[in-house]
mmCIF file of C-alpha atoms in Angstrom:
data_model
loop_
_atom_site.group_PDB
_atom_site.id
_atom_site.type_symbol
_atom_site.label_atom_id
_atom_site.label_comp_id
_atom_site.label_asym_id
_atom_site.label_seq_id
_atom_site.Cartn_x
_atom_site.Cartn_y
_atom_site.Cartn_z
ATOM 1 C CA MET A 1 204.163 164.894 217.999
ATOM 2 C CA SER A 2 201.444 163.607 215.629
ATOM 3 C CA ILE A 3 197.883 162.356 215.281
ATOM 4 C CA SER A 4 199.051 159.016 214.613
ATOM 5 C CA GLU A 5 200.971 158.827 217.344
ATOM 6 C CA THR A 6 198.324 160.256 219.805
ATOM 7 C CA MET A 7 196.280 157.125 220.246
ATOM 8 C CA PRO A 8 192.660 157.808 222.130
ATOM 9 C CA GLY A 9 192.456 156.482 225.723
ATOM 10 C CA GLN A 10 190.505 153.510 226.729
ATOM 11 C CA GLU A 11 187.269 153.749 228.612
ATOM 12 C CA VAL A 12 187.200 151.880 231.677
ATOM 13 C CA GLY A 13 183.950 150.963 233.511
ATOM 14 C CA VAL A 14 180.372 150.104 232.191
ATOM 15 C CA THR A 15 178.544 152.266 229.813
ATOM 16 C CA ASP A 16 175.186 150.720 229.649
ATOM 17 C CA ALA A 17 174.148 148.981 232.614
ATOM 18 C CA THR A 18 171.141 147.135 230.757
ATOM 19 C CA GLY A 19 173.329 145.062 228.642
ATOM 20 C CA ALA A 20 176.187 142.571 229.255
ATOM 21 C CA HIS A 21 179.595 144.089 229.621
ATOM 22 C CA PHE A 22 183.283 143.461 230.397
ATOM 23 C CA GLY A 23 184.582 142.953 233.530
ATOM 24 C CA PRO A 24 187.623 141.940 235.797
ATOM 25 C CA ALA A 25 187.177 137.919 235.681
ATOM 26 C CA THR A 26 186.112 136.465 238.841
ATOM 27 C CA GLU A 27 185.200 133.126 238.212
ATOM 28 C CA ALA A 28 188.239 129.996 237.690
ATOM 29 C CA TYR A 29 186.702 128.888 234.212
ATOM 30 C CA TYR A 30 184.184 130.371 231.365
ATOM 31 C CA ASP A 31 182.543 128.070 229.135
ATOM 32 C CA ASN A 32 183.853 129.327 225.456
ATOM 33 C CA GLU A 33 180.099 128.461 224.050
ATOM 34 C CA LYS A 34 179.186 131.566 226.333
ATOM 35 C CA TRP A 35 181.663 134.064 225.198
ATOM 36 C CA ALA A 36 183.441 135.093 222.909
ATOM 37 C CA MET A 37 185.668 138.571 221.277
ATOM 38 C CA THR A 38 184.743 140.158 218.045
ATOM 39 C CA ALA A 39 186.041 142.943 216.205
ATOM 40 C CA ALA A 40 183.997 146.160 216.821
ATOM 41 C CA ARG A 41 184.487 147.190 213.182
ATOM 42 C CA THR A 42 185.132 145.456 210.295
ATOM 43 C CA HIS A 43 185.848 148.679 207.885
ATOM 44 C CA ALA A 44 188.852 149.649 210.403
ATOM 45 C CA GLN A 45 191.262 152.281 208.341
ATOM 46 C CA GLU A 46 194.824 151.326 208.925
ATOM 47 C CA ILE A 47 196.759 153.921 210.668
ATOM 48 C CA LEU A 48 200.611 154.627 208.992
ATOM 49 C CA GLN A 49 202.767 155.117 212.106
ATOM 50 C CA ASN A 50 205.099 157.972 211.363
ATOM 51 C CA PRO A 51 209.288 157.337 212.103
ATOM 52 C CA ASP A 52 210.438 159.422 214.906
ATOM 53 C CA PRO A 53 210.997 163.132 214.588
ATOM 54 C CA GLN A 54 214.787 162.462 213.518
ATOM 55 C CA TYR A 55 213.997 161.024 210.372
ATOM 56 C CA ARG A 56 211.268 163.089 209.461
ATOM 57 C CA MET A 57 213.601 166.284 208.633
ATOM 58 C CA ARG A 58 213.845 167.093 204.567
ATOM 59 C CA GLU A 59 217.637 166.595 203.526
ATOM 60 C CA LYS A 60 219.005 169.816 201.507
ATOM 61 C CA GLY A 61 218.242 169.213 197.745
ATOM 62 C CA ILE A 62 215.634 166.642 198.392
ATOM 63 C CA PRO A 63 211.983 167.666 197.398
ATOM 64 C CA ALA A 64 209.176 166.986 199.741
ATOM 65 C CA PHE A 65 206.533 164.796 199.380
ATOM 66 C CA LEU A 66 202.896 163.773 200.419
ATOM 67 C CA LYS A 67 202.631 160.361 202.236
ATOM 68 C CA PRO A 68 200.676 157.495 200.432
ATOM 69 C CA SER A 69 197.116 156.739 201.671
ATOM 70 C CA PRO A 70 195.969 154.249 203.405
ATOM 71 C CA ALA A 71 192.539 154.645 201.061
ATOM 72 C CA GLY A 72 194.713 153.127 198.429
ATOM 73 C CA HIS A 73 193.812 156.535 195.890
ATOM 74 C CA TYR A 74 196.778 158.361 194.660
ATOM 75 C CA VAL A 75 196.110 161.684 195.545
ATOM 76 C CA PRO A 76 199.177 162.347 197.312
ATOM 77 C CA ALA A 77 200.892 161.328 194.589
ATOM 78 C CA LEU A 78 199.057 163.552 191.858
ATOM 79 C CA VAL A 79 199.630 166.769 194.167
ATOM 80 C CA THR A 80 203.189 166.052 194.661
ATOM 81 C CA ILE A 81 203.770 165.748 190.845
ATOM 82 C CA LEU A 82 201.290 168.587 189.968
ATOM 83 C CA HIS A 83 203.847 170.831 192.511
ATOM 84 C CA ALA A 84 206.368 169.806 190.297
ATOM 85 C CA ILE A 85 204.763 171.293 187.105
ATOM 86 C CA PRO A 86 205.480 175.001 187.102
ATOM 87 C CA MET A 87 202.317 175.926 185.482
ATOM 88 C CA ALA A 88 200.050 173.504 187.142
ATOM 89 C CA ARG A 89 201.657 174.709 190.510
ATOM 90 C CA GLU A 90 200.724 178.443 189.718
ATOM 91 C CA ALA A 91 196.892 177.532 188.954
ATOM 92 C CA LEU A 92 196.646 175.709 192.227
ATOM 93 C CA LEU A 93 198.138 178.955 193.923
ATOM 94 C CA SER A 94 195.575 181.147 192.948
ATOM 95 C CA ARG A 95 197.181 184.194 193.507
ATOM 96 C CA ASP A 96 193.747 186.083 193.102
ATOM 97 C CA TYR A 97 192.084 184.476 195.595
ATOM 98 C CA VAL A 98 193.802 184.524 198.939
ATOM 99 C CA LEU A 99 193.186 184.602 202.836
ATOM 100 C CA SER A 100 194.730 186.991 205.398
ATOM 101 C CA ASP A 101 195.045 184.037 207.229
ATOM 102 C CA TYR A 102 195.201 180.541 206.538
ATOM 103 C CA GLY A 103 194.768 179.424 210.438
ATOM 104 C CA LYS A 104 197.116 177.377 212.198
ATOM 105 C CA SER A 105 197.725 173.668 213.517
ATOM 106 C CA ASP A 106 200.785 171.466 214.604
ATOM 107 C CA GLU A 107 198.780 168.582 212.723
ATOM 108 C CA TRP A 108 197.917 169.696 209.766
ATOM 109 C CA TRP A 109 201.199 168.245 207.956
ATOM 110 C CA ASP A 110 199.571 164.754 209.274
ATOM 111 C CA GLY A 111 196.250 165.320 208.014
ATOM 112 C CA LEU A 112 194.389 167.071 211.022
ATOM 113 C CA PRO A 113 192.032 170.126 209.243
ATOM 114 C CA ILE A 114 193.007 173.208 210.579
ATOM 115 C CA GLU A 115 189.880 174.392 212.730
ATOM 116 C CA SER A 116 188.509 177.835 212.072
ATOM 117 C CA PRO A 117 185.959 179.615 214.164
ATOM 118 C CA GLN A 118 182.153 178.531 213.629
ATOM 119 C CA ILE A 119 180.861 181.921 213.286
ATOM 120 C CA PHE A 120 176.933 182.076 213.010
ATOM 121 C CA ASN A 121 176.440 184.653 210.670
ATOM 122 C CA LEU A 122 173.735 185.969 207.530
ATOM 123 C CA ASP A 123 176.655 187.271 205.189
ATOM 124 C CA PRO A 124 177.067 184.916 202.689
ATOM 125 C CA THR A 125 180.658 185.698 202.070
ATOM 126 C CA ILE A 126 181.187 183.217 205.021
ATOM 127 C CA ASP A 127 179.338 180.087 203.424
ATOM 128 C CA GLU A 128 181.429 181.098 199.877
ATOM 129 C CA LEU A 129 184.591 180.605 202.464
ATOM 130 C CA GLU A 130 183.478 177.426 203.467
ATOM 131 C CA ARG A 131 182.308 176.258 199.749
ATOM 132 C CA GLU A 132 186.144 176.767 198.375
ATOM 133 C CA GLU A 133 188.047 175.261 201.073
ATOM 134 C CA ILE A 134 189.479 173.114 198.469
ATOM 135 C CA VAL A 135 191.273 176.162 196.596
ATOM 136 C CA PHE A 136 192.436 177.280 200.299
ATOM 137 C CA GLU A 137 194.034 173.557 200.913
ATOM 138 C CA PHE A 138 195.482 173.301 197.862
ATOM 139 C CA GLN A 139 197.564 176.634 198.130
ATOM 140 C CA ARG A 140 198.152 175.219 201.860
ATOM 141 C CA LEU A 141 199.870 172.290 200.032
ATOM 142 C CA MET A 142 201.562 173.815 197.377
ATOM 143 C CA ALA A 143 203.021 176.543 199.681
ATOM 144 C CA PHE A 144 204.144 173.489 202.268
ATOM 145 C CA LEU A 145 205.959 171.476 199.767
ATOM 146 C CA ASP A 146 207.646 174.844 198.674
ATOM 147 C CA GLU A 147 208.935 175.818 201.859
ATOM 148 C CA THR A 148 208.475 172.832 204.715
ATOM 149 C CA GLU A 149 211.355 171.602 206.478
ATOM 150 C CA ARG A 150 209.773 167.953 207.036
ATOM 151 C CA ALA A 151 210.622 165.192 204.623
ATOM 152 C CA TYR A 152 206.561 164.978 204.229
ATOM 153 C CA GLY A 153 202.831 165.582 204.668
ATOM 154 C CA SER A 154 199.727 164.553 204.199
ATOM 155 C CA ALA A 155 197.040 164.941 201.834
ATOM 156 C CA ASP A 156 194.112 163.765 204.063
ATOM 157 C CA VAL A 157 192.762 167.104 204.410
ATOM 158 C CA LEU A 158 192.096 167.500 200.832
ATOM 159 C CA VAL A 159 190.534 164.208 200.225
ATOM 160 C CA ASN A 160 188.046 164.696 203.306
ATOM 161 C CA ILE A 161 186.368 168.047 201.786
ATOM 162 C CA ASP A 162 183.024 168.154 201.178
ATOM 163 C CA GLY A 163 182.230 167.132 197.412
ATOM 164 C CA VAL A 164 185.226 165.086 197.280
ATOM 165 C CA ARG A 165 184.806 162.706 200.843
ATOM 166 C CA HIS A 166 182.429 160.099 199.470
ATOM 167 C CA VAL A 167 183.881 159.474 196.213
ATOM 168 C CA GLN A 168 184.457 156.090 195.538
ATOM 169 C CA THR A 169 188.338 155.128 195.654
ATOM 170 C CA ASN A 170 189.046 154.702 191.719
ATOM 171 C CA ASP A 171 187.357 158.141 191.176
ATOM 172 C CA VAL A 172 188.954 160.376 193.988
ATOM 173 C CA GLU A 173 191.530 161.914 191.732
ATOM 174 C CA ALA A 174 189.260 163.164 189.024
ATOM 175 C CA ARG A 175 186.597 164.480 191.253
ATOM 176 C CA LEU A 176 189.148 166.209 193.033
ATOM 177 C CA LEU A 177 190.363 168.478 190.243
ATOM 178 C CA GLN A 178 186.679 168.668 189.170
ATOM 179 C CA VAL A 179 185.435 170.214 192.581
ATOM 180 C CA TRP A 180 188.772 172.380 192.535
ATOM 181 C CA SER A 181 187.729 173.809 188.861
ATOM 182 C CA GLU A 182 184.040 174.158 189.961
ATOM 183 C CA SER A 183 185.105 176.009 193.317
ATOM 184 C CA VAL A 184 187.822 178.349 191.200
ATOM 185 C CA THR A 185 185.564 179.200 188.907
ATOM 186 C CA ARG A 186 182.888 180.729 191.198
ATOM 187 C CA ALA A 187 185.527 182.611 193.058
ATOM 188 C CA ILE A 188 187.429 183.780 190.411
ATOM 189 C CA PRO A 189 184.938 183.554 187.302
ATOM 190 C CA ASP A 190 187.645 185.480 184.920
ATOM 191 C CA TYR A 191 190.460 183.085 186.233
ATOM 192 C CA GLU A 192 192.532 182.151 182.870
ATOM 193 C CA MET A 193 193.631 178.348 184.580
ATOM 194 C CA ARG A 194 190.387 177.352 185.830
ATOM 195 C CA THR A 195 190.548 174.866 182.769
ATOM 196 C CA MET A 196 193.899 173.592 183.623
ATOM 197 C CA PHE A 197 192.979 170.046 183.850
ATOM 198 C CA GLU A 198 190.110 170.191 181.658
ATOM 199 C CA THR A 199 189.760 167.628 178.946
ATOM 200 C CA ALA A 200 186.271 168.084 176.421
ATOM 201 C CA ALA A 201 185.668 164.824 174.908
ATOM 202 C CA CYS A 202 183.159 164.835 172.078
ATOM 203 C CA LYS A 203 181.201 161.797 170.891
ATOM 204 C CA GLU A 204 178.513 163.073 168.071
ATOM 205 C CA LEU A 205 176.189 165.709 170.428
ATOM 206 C CA ASN A 206 177.286 163.971 173.447
ATOM 207 C CA ASP A 207 179.919 166.044 175.158
ATOM 208 C CA ARG A 208 181.609 165.442 178.869
ATOM 209 C CA THR A 209 184.549 167.172 180.499
ATOM 210 C CA ILE A 210 187.294 164.602 181.974
ATOM 211 C CA TYR A 211 189.356 165.714 184.628
ATOM 212 C CA ALA A 212 191.525 162.398 184.807
ATOM 213 C CA LEU A 213 191.744 160.059 181.944
ATOM 214 C CA ASP A 214 191.585 156.563 183.152
ATOM 215 C CA LEU A 215 193.817 154.333 181.356
ATOM 216 C CA PRO A 216 193.539 150.430 181.991
ATOM 217 C CA VAL A 217 196.640 148.839 180.863
ATOM 218 C CA ASP A 218 197.389 144.737 180.088
ATOM 219 C CA ASN A 219 200.711 144.212 181.218
ATOM 220 C CA VAL A 220 202.636 142.074 178.891
ATOM 221 C CA PRO A 221 206.065 141.485 179.380
ATOM 222 C CA ASP A 222 209.132 142.626 177.170
ATOM 223 C CA SER A 223 206.138 143.745 174.432
ATOM 224 C CA GLY A 224 204.340 146.045 176.308
ATOM 225 C CA PRO A 225 202.154 148.688 174.367
ATOM 226 C CA THR A 226 203.051 152.452 174.253
ATOM 227 C CA LEU A 227 201.139 155.207 175.518
ATOM 228 C CA TYR A 228 199.673 155.672 172.163
ATOM 229 C CA ASP A 229 198.133 151.804 172.102
ATOM 230 C CA ALA A 230 196.818 152.413 175.665
ATOM 231 C CA LEU A 231 195.102 155.930 174.986
ATOM 232 C CA ASP A 232 193.832 154.749 171.527
ATOM 233 C CA GLU A 233 192.008 151.349 173.374
ATOM 234 C CA ALA A 234 190.908 154.318 176.143
ATOM 235 C CA ILE A 235 189.264 156.765 173.465
ATOM 236 C CA TRP A 236 188.388 154.495 170.848
ATOM 237 C CA THR A 237 187.425 151.359 172.180
ATOM 238 C CA GLY A 238 183.871 149.856 171.419
ATOM 239 C CA PHE A 239 183.823 151.978 168.248
ATOM 240 C CA LYS A 240 185.060 150.769 164.996
ATOM 241 C CA ALA A 241 186.694 153.104 162.219
ATOM 242 C CA SER A 242 183.790 152.091 159.374
ATOM 243 C CA ASP A 243 181.165 153.838 162.037
ATOM 244 C CA ASP A 244 179.649 156.601 160.938
ATOM 245 C CA GLU A 245 180.072 158.178 164.630
ATOM 246 C CA GLU A 246 183.060 160.591 165.356
ATOM 247 C CA ILE A 247 184.677 160.713 168.535
ATOM 248 C CA TYR A 248 187.725 162.795 169.369
ATOM 249 C CA LEU A 249 188.885 165.334 171.884
ATOM 250 C CA GLU A 250 187.694 168.898 171.798
ATOM 251 C CA ARG A 251 190.613 170.610 173.828
ATOM 252 C CA VAL A 252 193.208 169.004 175.241
ATOM 253 C CA PRO A 253 194.417 170.818 178.571
ATOM 254 C CA GLU A 254 197.818 172.259 179.529
ATOM 255 C CA VAL A 255 198.232 169.358 181.745
ATOM 256 C CA LEU A 256 196.849 166.349 181.122
ATOM 257 C CA VAL A 257 196.261 163.963 184.157
ATOM 258 C CA ILE A 258 196.173 160.156 183.042
ATOM 259 C CA LYS A 259 195.762 157.425 185.709
ATOM 260 C CA ALA A 260 197.372 154.383 184.089
ATOM 261 C CA ARG A 261 196.432 150.784 186.117
ATOM 262 C CA ARG A 262 196.306 147.605 185.816
ATOM 263 C CA SER A 263 193.125 145.953 183.629
ATOM 264 C CA GLY A 264 193.021 142.824 185.809
ATOM 265 C CA GLY A 265 195.050 140.697 187.632
ATOM 266 C CA ARG A 266 197.677 140.889 190.257
ATOM 267 C CA GLY A 267 201.849 142.005 189.688
ATOM 268 C CA THR A 268 204.514 144.640 189.559
ATOM 269 C CA GLY A 269 204.330 147.315 186.986
ATOM 270 C CA LEU A 270 202.405 148.200 184.171
ATOM 271 C CA GLY A 271 204.534 147.648 181.383
ATOM 272 C CA ILE A 272 203.668 150.588 179.260
ATOM 273 C CA LYS A 273 206.735 152.707 177.054
ATOM 274 C CA ILE A 274 206.211 156.282 177.658
ATOM 275 C CA PRO A 275 207.712 158.233 175.153
ATOM 276 C CA ALA A 276 209.422 161.176 175.668
ATOM 277 C CA THR A 277 207.375 163.277 173.758
ATOM 278 C CA TRP A 278 203.882 162.802 173.301
ATOM 279 C CA TYR A 279 201.704 164.328 170.828
ATOM 280 C CA PRO A 280 197.935 164.804 171.260
ATOM 281 C CA ASP A 281 197.036 165.879 167.533
ATOM 282 C CA ARG A 282 195.705 162.429 166.537
ATOM 283 C CA TYR A 283 192.803 162.890 169.136
ATOM 284 C CA LEU A 284 191.822 166.189 168.152
ATOM 285 C CA LYS A 285 188.787 166.953 165.499
ATOM 286 C CA GLU A 286 191.265 168.384 162.899
ATOM 287 C CA SER A 287 192.652 164.690 162.541
ATOM 288 C CA LEU A 288 189.647 162.845 162.206
ATOM 289 C CA ALA A 289 190.591 161.951 158.563
ATOM 290 C CA THR A 290 193.759 161.112 159.172
ATOM 291 C CA THR A 291 193.233 158.844 162.324
ATOM 292 C CA LYS A 292 190.143 157.159 160.530
ATOM 293 C CA GLU A 293 192.300 155.557 157.713
ATOM 294 C CA MET A 294 194.600 154.893 160.147
ATOM 295 C CA ARG A 295 192.507 153.079 162.280
ATOM 296 C CA LEU A 296 190.731 151.388 159.249
ATOM 297 C CA MET A 297 194.300 149.954 158.452
ATOM 298 C CA LYS A 298 194.598 148.575 161.950
ATOM 299 C CA GLU A 299 191.330 146.983 161.811
ATOM 300 C CA SER A 300 192.139 145.265 158.941
ATOM 301 C CA VAL A 301 195.516 143.823 160.355
ATOM 302 C CA MET A 302 193.968 142.584 163.634
ATOM 303 C CA ASN A 303 191.403 140.929 161.663
ATOM 304 C CA GLU A 304 193.896 139.064 159.468
ATOM 305 C CA ILE A 305 196.045 138.500 163.021
ATOM 306 C CA SER A 306 192.638 137.060 164.669
ATOM 307 C CA LYS A 307 192.506 134.841 161.333
ATOM 308 C CA ILE A 308 196.343 133.750 161.698
ATOM 309 C CA GLU A 309 195.933 132.902 165.380
ATOM 310 C CA HIS A 310 192.718 130.778 164.599
ATOM 311 C CA SER A 311 194.262 128.994 162.234
ATOM 312 C CA GLN A 312 197.411 128.537 164.191
ATOM 313 C CA ALA A 313 195.304 127.042 167.058
ATOM 314 C CA ASN A 314 193.445 124.782 165.084
ATOM 315 C CA LEU A 315 197.110 123.378 163.866
ATOM 316 C CA ALA A 316 198.550 123.097 167.539
ATOM 317 C CA LYS A 317 195.334 121.617 169.033
ATOM 318 C CA PHE A 318 192.993 118.547 167.949
ATOM 319 C CA GLN A 319 189.365 118.126 169.204
ATOM 320 C CA ALA A 320 187.956 115.287 168.272
ATOM 321 C CA HIS A 321 184.207 116.209 168.592
ATOM 322 C CA ALA A 322 182.367 119.757 170.438
ATOM 323 C CA ASP A 323 183.081 118.011 174.042
ATOM 324 C CA ALA A 324 186.282 116.266 173.586
ATOM 325 C CA LYS A 325 189.516 117.500 175.348
ATOM 326 C CA LEU A 326 192.118 119.490 173.270
ATOM 327 C CA ILE A 327 194.966 117.190 172.577
ATOM 328 C CA ASP A 328 198.463 118.615 171.125
ATOM 329 C CA THR A 329 198.430 117.409 167.635
ATOM 330 C CA ALA A 330 202.347 117.529 167.852
ATOM 331 C CA LYS A 331 202.254 114.625 170.896
ATOM 332 C CA LEU A 332 199.231 113.132 168.923
ATOM 333 C CA LEU A 333 201.004 112.166 165.595
ATOM 334 C CA GLY A 334 203.962 111.355 168.020
ATOM 335 C CA VAL A 335 202.313 108.703 170.010
ATOM 336 C CA ALA A 336 200.643 107.381 166.420
ATOM 337 C CA LYS A 337 204.064 107.273 164.567
ATOM 338 C CA ALA A 338 205.613 105.573 167.832
ATOM 339 C CA HIS A 339 202.709 103.180 167.500
ATOM 340 C CA PHE A 340 203.594 101.842 163.472
ATOM 341 C CA GLU A 341 207.157 101.992 164.101
ATOM 342 C CA LYS A 342 206.843 99.141 166.666
ATOM 343 C CA PRO A 343 204.364 96.289 165.253
ATOM 344 C CA PRO A 344 205.403 92.298 164.926
ATOM 345 C CA GLY A 345 206.846 91.410 161.705
ATOM 346 C CA ASN A 346 205.766 93.253 158.537
ATOM 347 C CA GLN A 347 201.930 93.544 159.370
ATOM 348 C CA ILE A 348 200.019 96.030 156.813
ATOM 349 C CA PHE A 349 197.361 98.007 157.758
ATOM 350 C CA GLN A 350 194.247 98.342 155.728
ATOM 351 C CA GLU A 351 190.356 99.555 156.618
ATOM 352 C CA PRO A 352 187.530 97.269 156.508
ATOM 353 C CA VAL A 353 185.564 97.315 153.175
ATOM 354 C CA GLN A 354 182.130 95.604 151.864
ATOM 355 C CA GLU A 355 182.859 92.407 149.880
ATOM 356 C CA GLY A 356 181.695 92.918 146.361
ATOM 357 C CA THR A 357 182.245 97.023 146.337
ATOM 358 C CA SER A 358 184.865 98.469 143.997
ATOM 359 C CA GLU A 359 186.855 99.437 147.313
ATOM 360 C CA ALA A 360 187.363 95.991 147.977
ATOM 361 C CA ALA A 361 188.480 95.224 144.228
ATOM 362 C CA ASP A 362 191.184 97.814 144.859
ATOM 363 C CA SER A 363 191.518 97.190 147.842
ATOM 364 C CA ALA A 364 194.815 95.061 147.068
ATOM 365 C CA SER A 365 196.642 97.687 145.552
ATOM 366 C CA GLY A 366 196.003 99.983 148.660
ATOM 367 C CA LEU A 367 197.666 98.216 151.408
ATOM 368 C CA LEU A 368 199.822 99.899 153.819
ATOM 369 C CA SER A 369 202.951 98.727 155.643
ATOM 370 C CA TYR A 370 202.775 99.908 159.091
ATOM 371 C CA SER A 371 206.632 101.488 158.177
ATOM 372 C CA GLU A 372 205.207 103.371 155.323
ATOM 373 C CA ILE A 373 202.475 104.884 157.932
ATOM 374 C CA ALA A 374 204.908 105.500 160.196
ATOM 375 C CA GLU A 375 207.007 107.624 157.362
ATOM 376 C CA GLN A 376 203.654 109.824 156.300
ATOM 377 C CA LEU A 377 202.516 110.323 160.118
ATOM 378 C CA GLN A 378 206.299 111.637 160.010
ATOM 379 C CA VAL A 379 205.506 113.824 156.740
ATOM 380 C CA VAL A 380 202.269 115.630 158.365
ATOM 381 C CA ALA A 381 204.355 116.185 161.320
ATOM 382 C CA GLU A 382 207.014 118.279 159.690
ATOM 383 C CA ARG A 383 204.171 119.964 157.462
ATOM 384 C CA VAL A 384 202.158 120.901 160.637
ATOM 385 C CA SER A 385 205.172 122.091 162.285
ATOM 386 C CA GLN A 386 206.665 124.238 159.222
ATOM 387 C CA LYS A 387 202.767 126.134 159.298
ATOM 388 C CA LEU A 388 202.711 126.758 163.019
ATOM 389 C CA LYS A 389 206.362 128.119 162.646
ATOM 390 C CA GLY A 390 205.128 130.112 159.420
ATOM 391 C CA ARG A 391 202.390 131.675 161.444
ATOM 392 C CA SER A 392 204.604 132.567 164.644
ATOM 393 C CA ILE A 393 206.491 134.481 162.253
ATOM 394 C CA LEU A 394 203.793 136.465 160.768
ATOM 395 C CA LEU A 395 202.289 137.037 164.350
ATOM 396 C CA ASP A 396 205.888 138.613 165.773
#
């Protein structure tokens, strides 16, 4: 049995005799305007039903995992991944700070906290144990993923610990690691692995610690960004290489947690290319001069690309005035050419000129037949097409 299978019983009867209440239907007809049913809670959380016990058994050679959360955060996946990294697993086990008894509950694996006796005591060590509950919960999960015979467990108890419970979904992963780091530092001040997940970022005098690097990614099919492209954007976005401001990572942790997500829109996948080996050197202070030069070159190339794209857009679309609709240049030239290819007889085209002017005197020599105009339009259309192809090659 699990908590998702143990649904609360229904109440029967009247709980407040002073107000309206539901009861047995005693009338043959009820006016729809005088009663209605509505949801009691608009923020109800989905309950994921567990499969039958025989399907919850861990298969030999298959690692256990933590099931996804209905809340939409990635803590279960994060903890499962960290357990698979030997150094991260060892850090979260915190072997120098353990309990003699971690409690017991038949439903803990499914997200029900282990209830410990509430002792009213002035002994400060009691409060200390409550504050560091996140350390003990991580220890339980590491041990569970090591030895469990179940196919999966739950991280719900972990995310409902004080200090993490009310954090917004987008920030849960970073906050979780921050609370663990603060807690294990209080518990073991000289613990060498307490900074296992801490990235120290510097921006002149404004330093901050990052526990999970948020990485928004634009999904571009077949030509998506690399991890370096995405990290460059995340770390240096909003800052030009020509600026005097220095932005770098003072310290990169042994385990760098990166939460890559789609920057907008719907779809599947991220389209980001992950290299087999990643080198963080370019983001460190020692590489500032090199990366500054690299970023200046990149900015120059991006400016050139922007100019080409602007020129390409002007060639591809025609707009008579600011409020006019954009018209495809190729289609416009095609329609104009078709018009001049089908005139009756051998008509000529001449712009009207004012009599008595030099233009009028020269007009006779400037007459064009419809066929000649059609030929010139064909030449213009070919030139536009060639220029568009040339700009497309440059962009590729």
